[in-house]
Structures are given as structure tokens and as C-alpha cells.
PDB file of C-alpha atoms and ligand atoms in Angstrom:
ATOM      1  CA  MET A   1      -7.569  15.097 -32.442  1.00 91.00           C
ATOM      2  CA  PRO A   2      -7.252  12.195 -30.022  1.00 97.00           C
ATOM      3  CA  THR A   3      -9.841  10.312 -28.484  1.00 98.00           C
ATOM      4  CA  LEU A   4     -10.319   9.130 -24.847  1.00 98.00           C
ATOM      5  CA  LEU A   5     -12.452   6.144 -24.027  1.00 98.00           C
ATOM      6  CA  ALA A   6     -13.594   6.147 -20.495  1.00 98.00           C
ATOM      7  CA  ILE A   7     -15.086   3.047 -19.025  1.00 98.00           C
ATOM      8  CA  GLN A   8     -17.088   3.490 -15.988  1.00 98.00           C
ATOM      9  CA  SER A   9     -18.157   0.492 -13.901  1.00 98.00           C
ATOM     10  CA  SER A  10     -19.140   1.281 -10.263  1.00 98.00           C
ATOM     11  CA  PRO A  11     -22.831   1.213  -9.419  1.00 98.00           C
ATOM     12  CA  ARG A  12     -22.311   3.729  -6.571  1.00 98.00           C
ATOM     13  CA  GLY A  13     -22.981   6.755  -8.686  1.00 97.00           C
ATOM     14  CA  ASP A  14     -21.683  10.138  -7.250  1.00 97.00           C
ATOM     15  CA  ARG A  15     -20.642   8.374  -4.031  1.00 97.00           C
ATOM     16  CA  SER A  16     -18.165   6.140  -6.148  1.00 98.00           C
ATOM     17  CA  VAL A  17     -14.528   6.908  -5.758  1.00 98.00           C
ATOM     18  CA  SER A  18     -13.721   5.482  -9.127  1.00 98.00           C
ATOM     19  CA  ARG A  19     -16.462   7.482 -10.925  1.00 98.00           C
ATOM     20  CA  ASN A  20     -15.183  10.682  -9.280  1.00 98.00           C
ATOM     21  CA  LEU A  21     -11.464  10.068 -10.290  1.00 98.00           C
ATOM     22  CA  ALA A  22     -12.492   8.897 -13.805  1.00 98.00           C
ATOM     23  CA  ALA A  23     -14.447  12.340 -14.069  1.00 98.00           C
ATOM     24  CA  LYS A  24     -11.390  14.216 -12.787  1.00 98.00           C
ATOM     25  CA  PHE A  25      -9.085  12.197 -15.339  1.00 98.00           C
ATOM     26  CA  ILE A  26     -11.549  13.262 -18.204  1.00 98.00           C
ATOM     27  CA  GLU A  27     -11.304  16.897 -17.062  1.00 98.00           C
ATOM     28  CA  ASP A  28      -7.557  16.860 -16.925  1.00 98.00           C
ATOM     29  CA  TRP A  29      -7.187  14.966 -20.369  1.00 98.00           C
ATOM     30  CA  LYS A  30      -9.477  17.209 -21.971  1.00 97.00           C
ATOM     31  CA  ALA A  31      -7.473  20.321 -20.720  1.00 97.00           C
ATOM     32  CA  GLN A  32      -4.420  18.640 -21.926  1.00 96.00           C
ATOM     33  CA  TYR A  33      -5.404  17.294 -25.416  1.00 96.00           C
ATOM     34  CA  GLY A  34      -8.900  18.931 -26.155  1.00 96.00           C
ATOM     35  CA  GLY A  35      -9.952  15.759 -27.920  1.00 95.00           C
ATOM     36  CA  THR A  36     -13.164  13.677 -27.954  1.00 98.00           C
ATOM     37  CA  VAL A  37     -14.201  11.883 -25.042  1.00 98.00           C
ATOM     38  CA  VAL A  38     -16.480   8.748 -25.322  1.00 98.00           C
ATOM     39  CA  VAL A  39     -17.992   7.396 -22.091  1.00 98.00           C
ATOM     40  CA  ARG A  40     -18.852   3.923 -21.903  1.00 98.00           C
ATOM     41  CA  ASP A  41     -20.895   3.319 -18.696  1.00 98.00           C
ATOM     42  CA  LEU A  42     -21.098  -0.376 -17.989  1.00 98.00           C
ATOM     43  CA  MET A  43     -24.049   0.132 -15.402  1.00 98.00           C
ATOM     44  CA  LYS A  44     -26.180   1.783 -18.440  1.00 98.00           C
ATOM     45  CA  THR A  45     -24.880  -0.863 -21.009  1.00 97.00           C
ATOM     46  CA  GLN A  46     -27.042  -4.052 -21.486  1.00 92.00           C
ATOM     47  CA  LEU A  47     -24.061  -6.552 -21.209  1.00 97.00           C
ATOM     48  CA  PRO A  48     -24.938 -10.167 -21.542  1.00 97.00           C
ATOM     49  CA  PHE A  49     -22.322 -13.034 -20.736  1.00 98.00           C
ATOM     50  CA  VAL A  50     -20.889 -14.707 -23.432  1.00 98.00           C
ATOM     51  CA  ASP A  51     -23.277 -17.511 -24.541  1.00 98.00           C
ATOM     52  CA  LEU A  52     -23.029 -20.278 -27.240  1.00 98.00           C
ATOM     53  CA  PRO A  53     -24.103 -18.064 -30.228  1.00 98.00           C
ATOM     54  CA  TRP A  54     -21.465 -15.628 -29.117  1.00 98.00           C
ATOM     55  CA  ILE A  55     -18.842 -18.220 -29.081  1.00 98.00           C
ATOM     56  CA  ALA A  56     -19.891 -19.859 -32.371  1.00 98.00           C
ATOM     57  CA  GLY A  57     -20.188 -16.599 -33.998  1.00 98.00           C
ATOM     58  CA  ALA A  58     -16.583 -15.449 -32.725  1.00 97.00           C
ATOM     59  CA  TYR A  59     -15.212 -18.495 -34.384  1.00 95.00           C
ATOM     60  CA  THR A  60     -17.006 -18.288 -37.782  1.00 96.00           C
ATOM     61  CA  PRO A  61     -16.350 -16.109 -40.629  1.00 95.00           C
ATOM     62  CA  ALA A  62     -18.665 -13.104 -40.385  1.00 94.00           C
ATOM     63  CA  GLU A  63     -20.286 -13.735 -44.063  1.00 96.00           C
ATOM     64  CA  GLN A  64     -21.454 -17.385 -42.530  1.00 97.00           C
ATOM     65  CA  HIS A  65     -22.907 -15.832 -39.371  1.00 97.00           C
ATOM     66  CA  SER A  66     -26.606 -17.036 -38.581  1.00 98.00           C
ATOM     67  CA  PRO A  67     -28.973 -14.232 -37.260  1.00 98.00           C
ATOM     68  CA  GLU A  68     -28.508 -15.651 -33.645  1.00 98.00           C
ATOM     69  CA  MET A  69     -24.734 -15.200 -34.050  1.00 98.00           C
ATOM     70  CA  LYS A  70     -25.061 -11.719 -35.352  1.00 98.00           C
ATOM     71  CA  GLU A  71     -27.297 -10.786 -32.501  1.00 98.00           C
ATOM     72  CA  ALA A  72     -24.963 -12.289 -29.942  1.00 98.00           C
ATOM     73  CA  LEU A  73     -21.790 -10.396 -31.409  1.00 98.00           C
ATOM     74  CA  GLN A  74     -23.701  -6.943 -31.896  1.00 98.00           C
ATOM     75  CA  ILE A  75     -22.585  -5.418 -28.637  1.00 98.00           C
ATOM     76  CA  SER A  76     -19.161  -7.118 -28.806  1.00 98.00           C
ATOM     77  CA  ASN A  77     -18.649  -5.455 -32.292  1.00 98.00           C
ATOM     78  CA  GLU A  78     -19.749  -1.962 -30.965  1.00 98.00           C
ATOM     79  CA  LEU A  79     -17.406  -2.291 -27.983  1.00 98.00           C
ATOM     80  CA  THR A  80     -14.481  -3.516 -29.893  1.00 98.00           C
ATOM     81  CA  ALA A  81     -14.965  -0.514 -32.532  1.00 98.00           C
ATOM     82  CA  GLU A  82     -15.102   1.737 -29.613  1.00 98.00           C
ATOM     83  CA  LEU A  83     -11.890   0.617 -28.129  1.00 98.00           C
ATOM     84  CA  LEU A  84      -9.914   0.479 -31.625  1.00 98.00           C
ATOM     85  CA  ALA A  85     -10.931   3.908 -32.228  1.00 98.00           C
ATOM     86  CA  ALA A  86      -9.572   5.308 -28.925  1.00 98.00           C
ATOM     87  CA  ASP A  87      -5.925   6.641 -28.073  1.00 98.00           C
ATOM     88  CA  HIS A  88      -6.127   6.465 -24.292  1.00 98.00           C
ATOM     89  CA  ILE A  89      -8.489   4.244 -22.233  1.00 98.00           C
ATOM     90  CA  VAL A  90      -9.282   5.081 -18.572  1.00 98.00           C
ATOM     91  CA  ILE A  91     -10.799   2.357 -16.630  1.00 98.00           C
ATOM     92  CA  GLY A  92     -12.574   3.392 -13.551  1.00 98.00           C
ATOM     93  CA  THR A  93     -13.226   0.449 -11.410  1.00 98.00           C
ATOM     94  CA  ALA A  94     -13.774  -0.801  -7.756  1.00 98.00           C
ATOM     95  CA  MET A  95     -11.917  -3.872  -6.214  1.00 98.00           C
ATOM     96  CA  TYR A  96     -14.371  -6.575  -5.561  1.00 98.00           C
ATOM     97  CA  ASN A  97     -13.181  -9.569  -3.527  1.00 98.00           C
ATOM     98  CA  PHE A  98      -9.532  -8.740  -4.574  1.00 98.00           C
ATOM     99  CA  SER A  99     -10.353  -8.778  -8.070  1.00 98.00           C
ATOM    100  CA  ILE A 100     -12.493  -6.771 -10.546  1.00 98.00           C
ATOM    101  CA  PRO A 101     -16.256  -6.431 -10.467  1.00 98.00           C
ATOM    102  CA  ALA A 102     -18.247  -9.167 -12.677  1.00 98.00           C
ATOM    103  CA  ILE A 103     -19.434  -6.295 -15.041  1.00 98.00           C
ATOM    104  CA  LEU A 104     -16.022  -5.151 -15.966  1.00 98.00           C
ATOM    105  CA  LYS A 105     -15.095  -9.044 -16.562  1.00 98.00           C
ATOM    106  CA  ALA A 106     -18.227  -9.313 -18.855  1.00 98.00           C
ATOM    107  CA  TYR A 107     -16.855  -6.294 -20.746  1.00 98.00           C
ATOM    108  CA  ILE A 108     -13.300  -7.828 -21.183  1.00 98.00           C
ATOM    109  CA  ASP A 109     -15.034 -11.058 -22.358  1.00 98.00           C
ATOM    110  CA  HIS A 110     -16.634  -9.024 -25.149  1.00 98.00           C
ATOM    111  CA  ILE A 111     -13.558  -7.083 -26.362  1.00 98.00           C
ATOM    112  CA  VAL A 112     -11.059  -9.938 -26.412  1.00 98.00           C
ATOM    113  CA  ARG A 113     -11.686 -11.162 -29.824  1.00 98.00           C
ATOM    114  CA  ILE A 114      -9.754 -13.292 -32.136  1.00 96.00           C
ATOM    115  CA  GLY A 115      -9.331 -11.552 -35.459  1.00 96.00           C
ATOM    116  CA  VAL A 116     -10.696  -8.404 -34.002  1.00 98.00           C
ATOM    117  CA  THR A 117      -8.378  -7.380 -30.867  1.00 98.00           C
ATOM    118  CA  VAL A 118      -5.886 -10.377 -31.001  1.00 98.00           C
ATOM    119  CA  THR A 119      -4.661 -12.294 -33.944  1.00 98.00           C
ATOM    120  CA  PRO A 120      -5.004 -16.133 -34.109  1.00 96.00           C
ATOM    121  CA  ASN A 121      -1.207 -16.338 -32.935  1.00 97.00           C
ATOM    122  CA  TYR A 122      -2.019 -14.352 -29.959  1.00 97.00           C
ATOM    123  CA  GLU A 123      -0.416 -11.031 -31.166  1.00 98.00           C
ATOM    124  CA  GLY A 124      -2.475  -8.054 -29.770  1.00 98.00           C
ATOM    125  CA  LEU A 125      -3.995  -5.783 -32.345  1.00 98.00           C
ATOM    126  CA  VAL A 126      -4.825  -2.763 -30.121  1.00 98.00           C
ATOM    127  CA  LYS A 127      -1.669  -1.094 -30.750  1.00 97.00           C
ATOM    128  CA  GLY A 128      -0.360   2.403 -30.053  1.00 97.00           C
ATOM    129  CA  LYS A 129      -2.821   3.142 -27.233  1.00 98.00           C
ATOM    130  CA  LYS A 130      -2.154   4.124 -23.433  1.00 98.00           C
ATOM    131  CA  ALA A 131      -4.443   2.921 -20.699  1.00 98.00           C
ATOM    132  CA  THR A 132      -4.918   4.102 -17.110  1.00 98.00           C
ATOM    133  CA  ILE A 133      -6.543   2.197 -14.428  1.00 98.00           C
ATOM    134  CA  LEU A 134      -8.123   3.789 -11.369  1.00 98.00           C
ATOM    135  CA  LEU A 135      -8.801   1.222  -8.867  1.00 98.00           C
ATOM    136  CA  ALA A 136     -10.792   2.085  -5.832  1.00 98.00           C
ATOM    137  CA  SER A 137     -10.668  -0.345  -2.859  1.00 98.00           C
ATOM    138  CA  GLY A 138     -11.865  -0.108   0.795  1.00 98.00           C
ATOM    139  CA  GLY A 139      -8.269  -1.447   1.948  1.00 98.00           C
ATOM    140  CA  LEU A 140      -4.861  -0.478   1.067  1.00 98.00           C
ATOM    141  CA  TYR A 141      -2.915  -2.548  -1.585  1.00 98.00           C
ATOM    142  CA  THR A 142       0.163   0.159  -1.965  1.00 95.00           C
ATOM    143  CA  PRO A 143       3.694  -1.480  -2.373  1.00 92.00           C
ATOM    144  CA  GLY A 144       4.713  -2.591   1.100  1.00 93.00           C
ATOM    145  CA  ALA A 145       1.128  -2.583   2.617  1.00 94.00           C
ATOM    146  CA  HIS A 146       0.009  -5.918   4.515  1.00 95.00           C
ATOM    147  CA  ALA A 147      -2.470  -6.717   1.935  1.00 96.00           C
ATOM    148  CA  GLU A 148      -0.465  -5.806  -1.037  1.00 95.00           C
ATOM    149  CA  SER A 149      -0.238  -9.458  -2.478  1.00 96.00           C
ATOM    150  CA  TYR A 150      -4.063  -9.855  -2.322  1.00 98.00           C
ATOM    151  CA  ASN A 151      -4.615  -7.405  -5.254  1.00 98.00           C
ATOM    152  CA  VAL A 152      -5.171  -9.281  -8.309  1.00 98.00           C
ATOM    153  CA  ALA A 153      -7.030  -6.720  -9.892  1.00 98.00           C
ATOM    154  CA  THR A 154      -4.167  -4.804 -10.960  1.00 98.00           C
ATOM    155  CA  SER A 155      -2.086  -7.744 -12.337  1.00 98.00           C
ATOM    156  CA  TYR A 156      -4.950  -9.116 -14.231  1.00 98.00           C
ATOM    157  CA  LEU A 157      -5.930  -5.784 -15.957  1.00 98.00           C
ATOM    158  CA  LYS A 158      -2.259  -5.229 -17.017  1.00 98.00           C
ATOM    159  CA  GLN A 159      -2.207  -8.866 -18.295  1.00 98.00           C
ATOM    160  CA  ILE A 160      -5.173  -8.797 -20.299  1.00 98.00           C
ATOM    161  CA  LEU A 161      -4.712  -5.159 -21.622  1.00 98.00           C
ATOM    162  CA  GLY A 162      -1.163  -6.521 -22.716  1.00 98.00           C
ATOM    163  CA  PHE A 163      -2.711  -9.569 -24.340  1.00 98.00           C
ATOM    164  CA  ILE A 164      -4.511  -7.163 -26.642  1.00 98.00           C
ATOM    165  CA  GLY A 165      -1.723  -4.991 -27.452  1.00 98.00           C
ATOM    166  CA  ILE A 166      -2.045  -2.319 -24.733  1.00 98.00           C
ATOM    167  CA  THR A 167       1.212  -2.285 -23.017  1.00 98.00           C
ATOM    168  CA  ASP A 168       1.612   1.409 -21.893  1.00 98.00           C
ATOM    169  CA  VAL A 169      -0.517   1.099 -18.698  1.00 98.00           C
ATOM    170  CA  SER A 170      -0.616   3.500 -15.804  1.00 98.00           C
ATOM    171  CA  VAL A 171      -2.326   2.539 -12.432  1.00 98.00           C
ATOM    172  CA  VAL A 172      -3.680   4.645  -9.673  1.00 98.00           C
ATOM    173  CA  LEU A 173      -4.412   2.663  -6.648  1.00 98.00           C
ATOM    174  CA  ALA A 174      -7.147   4.662  -4.873  1.00 98.00           C
ATOM    175  CA  GLY A 175      -7.046   2.664  -1.681  1.00 98.00           C
ATOM    176  CA  GLY A 176      -8.644   3.248   1.764  1.00 98.00           C
ATOM    177  CA  THR A 177     -12.085   4.203   0.598  1.00 98.00           C
ATOM    178  CA  ALA A 178     -13.519   2.447   3.868  1.00 98.00           C
ATOM    179  CA  ALA A 179     -12.563   5.694   5.739  1.00 98.00           C
ATOM    180  CA  VAL A 180     -15.354   7.508   4.102  1.00 98.00           C
ATOM    181  CA  ASP A 181     -17.902   4.888   4.671  1.00 95.00           C
ATOM    182  CA  ARG A 182     -16.724   5.014   8.243  1.00 97.00           C
ATOM    183  CA  GLY A 183     -17.076   8.696   8.585  1.00 97.00           C
ATOM    184  CA  GLN A 184     -13.086   9.043   9.172  1.00 98.00           C
ATOM    185  CA  ALA A 185     -12.809  11.137   6.203  1.00 98.00           C
ATOM    186  CA  THR A 186     -14.877  13.001   3.627  1.00 98.00           C
ATOM    187  CA  LEU A 187     -15.140  12.035   0.052  1.00 98.00           C
ATOM    188  CA  PRO A 188     -13.474  15.393  -1.279  1.00 98.00           C
ATOM    189  CA  GLU A 189     -10.917  14.773   1.232  1.00 98.00           C
ATOM    190  CA  LEU A 190     -10.289  11.257   0.041  1.00 98.00           C
ATOM    191  CA  LEU A 191     -10.365  12.287  -3.613  1.00 98.00           C
ATOM    192  CA  GLY A 192      -7.873  15.063  -2.863  1.00 98.00           C
ATOM    193  CA  GLN A 193      -5.188  12.422  -2.126  1.00 98.00           C
ATOM    194  CA  PHE A 194      -5.368  10.857  -5.609  1.00 98.00           C
ATOM    195  CA  GLU A 195      -6.003  13.936  -7.616  1.00 97.00           C
ATOM    196  CA  PRO A 196      -2.122  14.478  -8.313  1.00 98.00           C
ATOM    197  CA  ALA A 197      -1.638  11.031  -9.502  1.00 98.00           C
ATOM    198  CA  VAL A 198      -4.788  11.258 -11.717  1.00 98.00           C
ATOM    199  CA  ALA A 199      -3.694  14.536 -13.085  1.00 98.00           C
ATOM    200  CA  GLN A 200      -0.099  13.110 -13.872  1.00 97.00           C
ATOM    201  CA  ALA A 201      -1.751   9.962 -15.796  1.00 98.00           C
ATOM    202  CA  ALA A 202      -3.814  12.354 -17.737  1.00 98.00           C
ATOM    203  CA  LYS A 203      -1.128  14.335 -18.825  1.00 93.00           C
ATOM    204  CA  ALA A 204       1.172  11.578 -19.764  1.00 85.00           C
TER     205      ALA A 204
HETATM  206  C1  FMN B 301     -19.105  -6.757  -3.282  1.00 62.56           C
HETATM  207  C2  FMN B 301     -17.909  -5.963  -2.808  1.00 62.56           C
HETATM  208  C3  FMN B 301     -16.628  -6.401  -2.572  1.00 62.56           C
HETATM  209  C4  FMN B 301     -15.480  -5.897  -2.285  1.00 62.56           C
HETATM  210  N1  FMN B 301     -14.442  -6.293  -2.115  1.00 62.56           N
HETATM  211  C5  FMN B 301     -13.342  -5.554  -1.586  1.00 62.56           C
HETATM  212  C6  FMN B 301     -12.112  -6.195  -1.558  1.00 62.56           C
HETATM  213  O1  FMN B 301     -11.652  -7.317  -1.722  1.00 62.56           O
HETATM  214  N2  FMN B 301     -11.024  -5.379  -1.138  1.00 62.56           N
HETATM  215  C7  FMN B 301     -11.242  -4.027  -0.646  1.00 62.56           C
HETATM  216  O2  FMN B 301     -10.163  -3.401  -0.292  1.00 62.56           O
HETATM  217  N3  FMN B 301     -12.394  -3.634  -0.796  1.00 62.56           N
HETATM  218  C8  FMN B 301     -13.525  -4.217  -1.288  1.00 62.56           C
HETATM  219  N4  FMN B 301     -14.654  -3.753  -1.514  1.00 62.56           N
HETATM  220  C9  FMN B 301     -14.818  -2.141  -1.133  1.00 62.56           C
HETATM  221  C10 FMN B 301     -14.789  -1.516  -2.556  1.00 62.56           C
HETATM  222  O3  FMN B 301     -13.611  -1.766  -3.306  1.00 62.56           O
HETATM  223  C11 FMN B 301     -14.775   0.107  -2.233  1.00 62.56           C
HETATM  224  O4  FMN B 301     -16.007   0.349  -1.546  1.00 62.56           O
HETATM  225  C12 FMN B 301     -14.440   0.788  -3.588  1.00 62.56           C
HETATM  226  O5  FMN B 301     -14.431   2.309  -2.986  1.00 62.56           O
HETATM  227  C13 FMN B 301     -15.778   0.777  -4.553  1.00 62.56           C
HETATM  228  O6  FMN B 301     -15.395   1.591  -5.505  1.00 62.56           O
HETATM  229  P1  FMN B 301     -16.308   2.923  -5.953  1.00 62.56           P
HETATM  230  O7  FMN B 301     -16.156   3.867  -4.688  1.00 62.56           O
HETATM  231  O8  FMN B 301     -15.970   3.282  -7.229  1.00 62.56           O
HETATM  232  O9  FMN B 301     -17.840   2.272  -6.075  1.00 62.56           O
HETATM  233  C14 FMN B 301     -15.695  -4.420  -1.877  1.00 62.56           C
HETATM  234  C15 FMN B 301     -17.099  -3.876  -2.018  1.00 62.56           C
HETATM  235  C16 FMN B 301     -18.137  -4.588  -2.421  1.00 62.56           C
HETATM  236  C17 FMN B 301     -19.450  -3.938  -2.624  1.00 62.56           C
END
């Protein structure tokens, strides 16, 4: 049975477009594959930034780790094990300042590890997996849109996933969420626009 790892990162709870789309993705994926779903909610994960004991530990053989290094790497070990055990990874994220939220970057800093997810020669070790990015943004960044080139979130996520070995990546650009905040559309109306693309990514 396959495993889906669902990474949620929005602080906006039920009003979050990326959370709602990730929930729909999980539902569709479950209906298709019936496997195991592991939800990693970054808003509920105590995720420190990478610090000196973390860096020292990441470049020191495990048998030589000090208690401080062990502690610093504990969450990273948990997150990398979770990632390596998954067959499909869905990332629900907002666009913040044309890029990704800091909490998701902090997660990435914990899962990109030499000897664990990438070799010392920079070959990705997270092989044979698919990923889907569900990117919610207030504005529109679809091909041909005026602000398309401002979107560095998609290219960055694809690049870093590729770096650790995940090259089969689908992206759903859930743009225009500001319409809901301005009262020009309801949340269900907006979500409905993206549900076919989410369903397609979940079945792929
Ligand atoms: C700090 C912050 C920065 C944002 N930066 C952008 C941005 O650069 N471009 C954009 O289109 N929307 C931006 N937004 C709007 C969010 O992307 C939008 O509200 C999105 O729906 C949030 O995702 P969520 O609904 O899953 O929480 C920003 C919102 C916040 C709170």
C-alpha cells in the first residue's frame, strides 16, 4: 500500500486555500490508492531554525555525535525518515512575498541532508517518488499573467525537490485567493476552480 505525506503550512486554518486543497487532494488520493496518509502540519511542529549543533552534527558521523548534536538533529531525523517512507508528497503552501513561507523553508533546511537525502556528490537519494505542490496566492501567476515572472516559489520548490531526487513534480497554481478576502467570491467557489486540477494530480 502506498503512503502519502501531506505537508501543511498555512496558519489560516479552515480559511486557508492551500489547506483546503490539500485536504481535497488527500480525499482523492485515498479514493484512488487507499494507502496510508501521514499529515505533517508545520504549524503544529516545533521547528527550530538550523543552528550550530545542527550543522556540526550533520557533518559529523552519527557515532561521534555529542548530546547537543543529537538533540539538534532529532527533528531532522524524524522529518527525513517520514519523507523517505512516502511514495507521494503533497505540499500545501501559500505564496509569501513571491516565495515560500519561512516555516516551509525551515522544513526544507531540515530535510536536505548530506548522506541522508543527498549524497556528498549531490545526487538525490529521495528516488522513485512523486510530489504535488498546491500553491495558494492572492494574485495570479499563471502562464501569460502580468506577474508570472514574480513567482519564485514554484521554481524554487521544483529545484530543491529535484536536488534531493524528486523530479516527478506537479504544480497546481491556486491564484486569485484575494477575491475571497475582498468578498468578490466565496471560498467554495474559489476552491471549485482548482478541484479538477487537484483531482488530476491525485490520480496521476
Ligand atoms: C505575509 C504574506 C505575504 C504574502 N505575499 C503574497 C505575494 O507575494 N503574492 C501574492 O499573490 N499573495 C501574497 N500573499 C497572499 C497569500 O498568498 C494568500 O492569502 C494565500 O491564499 C495564502 O494561502 P492560504 O490561503 O493557504 O493561507 C501574502 C500573504 C501574506 C500573509
